[in-house]
XYZ file of C-alpha atoms in Angstrom:
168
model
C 5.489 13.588 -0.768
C 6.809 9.966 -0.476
C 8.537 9.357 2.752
C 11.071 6.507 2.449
C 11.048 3.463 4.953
C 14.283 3.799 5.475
C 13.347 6.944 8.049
C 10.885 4.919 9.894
C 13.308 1.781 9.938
C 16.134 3.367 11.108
C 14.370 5.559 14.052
C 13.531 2.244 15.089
C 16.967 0.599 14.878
C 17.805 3.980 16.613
C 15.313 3.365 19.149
C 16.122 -0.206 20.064
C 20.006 0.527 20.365
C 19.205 3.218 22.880
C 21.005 2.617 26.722
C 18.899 0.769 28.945
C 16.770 -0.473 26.190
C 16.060 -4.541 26.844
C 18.411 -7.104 24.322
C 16.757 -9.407 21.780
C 16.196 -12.031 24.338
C 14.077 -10.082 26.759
C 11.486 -8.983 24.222
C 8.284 -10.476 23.867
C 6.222 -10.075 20.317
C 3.408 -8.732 22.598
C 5.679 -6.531 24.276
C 5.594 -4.441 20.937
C 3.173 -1.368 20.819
C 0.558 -2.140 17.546
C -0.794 0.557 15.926
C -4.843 0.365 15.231
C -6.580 -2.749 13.597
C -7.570 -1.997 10.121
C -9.666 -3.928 7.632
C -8.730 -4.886 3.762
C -11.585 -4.761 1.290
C -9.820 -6.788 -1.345
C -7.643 -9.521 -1.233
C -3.724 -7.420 -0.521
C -3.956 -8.583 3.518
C -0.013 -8.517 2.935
C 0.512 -5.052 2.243
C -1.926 -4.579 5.229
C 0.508 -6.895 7.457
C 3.529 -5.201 6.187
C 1.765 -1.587 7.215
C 1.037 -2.552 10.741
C 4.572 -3.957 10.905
C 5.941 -0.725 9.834
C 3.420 1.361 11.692
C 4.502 -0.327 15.081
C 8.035 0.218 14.934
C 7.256 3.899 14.353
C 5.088 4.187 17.106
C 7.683 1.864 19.506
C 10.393 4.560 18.419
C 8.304 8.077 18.688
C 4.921 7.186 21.014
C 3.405 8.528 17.730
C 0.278 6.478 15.737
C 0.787 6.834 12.212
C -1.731 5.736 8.925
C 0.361 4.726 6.282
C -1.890 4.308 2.723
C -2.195 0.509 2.156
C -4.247 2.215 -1.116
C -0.878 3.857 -2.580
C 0.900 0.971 -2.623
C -1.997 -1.597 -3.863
C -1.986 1.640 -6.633
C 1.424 0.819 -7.240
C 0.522 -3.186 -6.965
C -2.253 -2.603 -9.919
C 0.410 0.214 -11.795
C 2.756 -2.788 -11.894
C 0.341 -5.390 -13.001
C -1.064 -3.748 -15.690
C 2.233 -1.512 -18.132
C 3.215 -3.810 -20.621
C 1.222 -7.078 -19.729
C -1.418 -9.006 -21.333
C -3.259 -9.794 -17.999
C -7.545 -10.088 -18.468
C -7.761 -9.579 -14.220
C -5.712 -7.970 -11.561
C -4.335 -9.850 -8.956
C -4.879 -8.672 -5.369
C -2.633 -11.915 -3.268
C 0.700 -11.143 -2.997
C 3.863 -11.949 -0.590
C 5.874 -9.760 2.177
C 8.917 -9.847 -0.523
C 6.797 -7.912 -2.852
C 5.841 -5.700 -0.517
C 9.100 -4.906 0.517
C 9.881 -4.066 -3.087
C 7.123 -1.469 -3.606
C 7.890 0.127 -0.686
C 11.532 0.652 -1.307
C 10.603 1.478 -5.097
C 8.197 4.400 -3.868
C 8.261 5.134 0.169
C 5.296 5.642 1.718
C 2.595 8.162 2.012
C 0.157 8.642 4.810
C -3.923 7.732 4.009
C -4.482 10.880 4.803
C -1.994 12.508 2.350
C -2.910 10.075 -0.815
C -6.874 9.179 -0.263
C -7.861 12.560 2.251
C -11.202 11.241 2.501
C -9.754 7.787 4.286
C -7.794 8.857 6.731
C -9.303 7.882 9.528
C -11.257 5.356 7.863
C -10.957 1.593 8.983
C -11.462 0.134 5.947
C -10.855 1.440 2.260
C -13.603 1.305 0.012
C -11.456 2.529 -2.801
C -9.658 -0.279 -3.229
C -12.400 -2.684 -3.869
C -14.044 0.137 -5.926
C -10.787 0.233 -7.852
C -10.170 -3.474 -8.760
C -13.774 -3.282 -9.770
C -13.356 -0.472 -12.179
C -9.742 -1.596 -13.271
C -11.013 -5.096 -14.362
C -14.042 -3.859 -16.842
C -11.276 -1.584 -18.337
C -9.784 -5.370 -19.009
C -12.373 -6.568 -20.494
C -14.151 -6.595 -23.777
C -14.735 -2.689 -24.844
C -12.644 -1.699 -22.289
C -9.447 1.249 -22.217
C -6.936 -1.166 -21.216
C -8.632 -4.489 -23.499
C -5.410 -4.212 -25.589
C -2.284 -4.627 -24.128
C -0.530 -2.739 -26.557
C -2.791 0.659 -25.141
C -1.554 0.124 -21.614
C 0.682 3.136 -22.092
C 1.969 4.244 -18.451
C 0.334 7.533 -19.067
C -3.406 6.150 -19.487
C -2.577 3.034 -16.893
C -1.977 6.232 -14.478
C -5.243 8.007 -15.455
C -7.355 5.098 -15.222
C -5.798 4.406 -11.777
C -6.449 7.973 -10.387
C -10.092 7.484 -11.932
C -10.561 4.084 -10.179
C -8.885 5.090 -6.546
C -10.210 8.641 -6.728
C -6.515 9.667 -6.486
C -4.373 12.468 -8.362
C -0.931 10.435 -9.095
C -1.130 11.527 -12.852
């Protein structure tokens, strides 16, 4: 199900080693093909930067537009926030090293593939639904109040409840 990034980076490595491909030097940044403009409905603009990123080197090495799921990683963002902490909110900011790590920790799935109903969405409403839902489990009365419930097994549920996903 997860495809690694690994297979998109090196098709383009592949790509720009290729005979009669231009060096370094003679690249522009707006030379680059740039897959479509998407929209973040929560604060995780960094895993949205690091999908276009991605996204574009695919389509500069194939000529083909892919949607990878910024949702399935901020999943894995909130999955990682809340097993074994005593955090009251999630966090949505983040940095491109972070990123990085989730995606070489779990690959990458297409929208289409983890959230069917958002694949050709331009914004994800299931994010912002999700961090909604996640922090009143936080609070007072809620599954995840005590830290010492945050079992991997029920963070998962609650996150396939909140993103309307089936990761459990």
């Amino acid at each position: 199900f997860p495809v690694t990034i690994a297979s998109v980076l090196t098709a383009a490595v592949t790509f720009g080693c290729g005979t009669g491909t231009p060096n370094a030097s003679q690249v522009k940044v707006t030379d680059v093909k740039h897959s479509s403009v998407k929209r973040q409905s929560i604060r995780n603009c960094w895993l949205y930067a690091i999908a276009s990123w991605a996204e574009s080197l695919h389509l500069s090495s194939t000529g083909e537009e892919i949607n990878m799921s910024e949702s399935y990683w901020t999943w894995w963002h909130f999955y990682d926030q809340l097993v074994g902490s005593s955090r009251t909110e999630l966090s949505t900011g983040e940095t491109f090293s972070r990123g990085s790590r989730i995606i070489l920790a779990h690959g990458y799935v297409l929208e289409g593939e983890f959230l069917p109903e958002e694949a050709e969405a331009q914004m994800s409403w299931s994010q912002s639904a999700a961090e909604s839902l996640i922090n009143s489990e936080l609070s007072e009365g809620g599954r995840l109040e005590n830290p010492s419930s945050r079992t991997p097994a029920l963070v998962r549920e609650i996150l396939d409840e909140a993103f309307g996903s089936n990761m459990a």
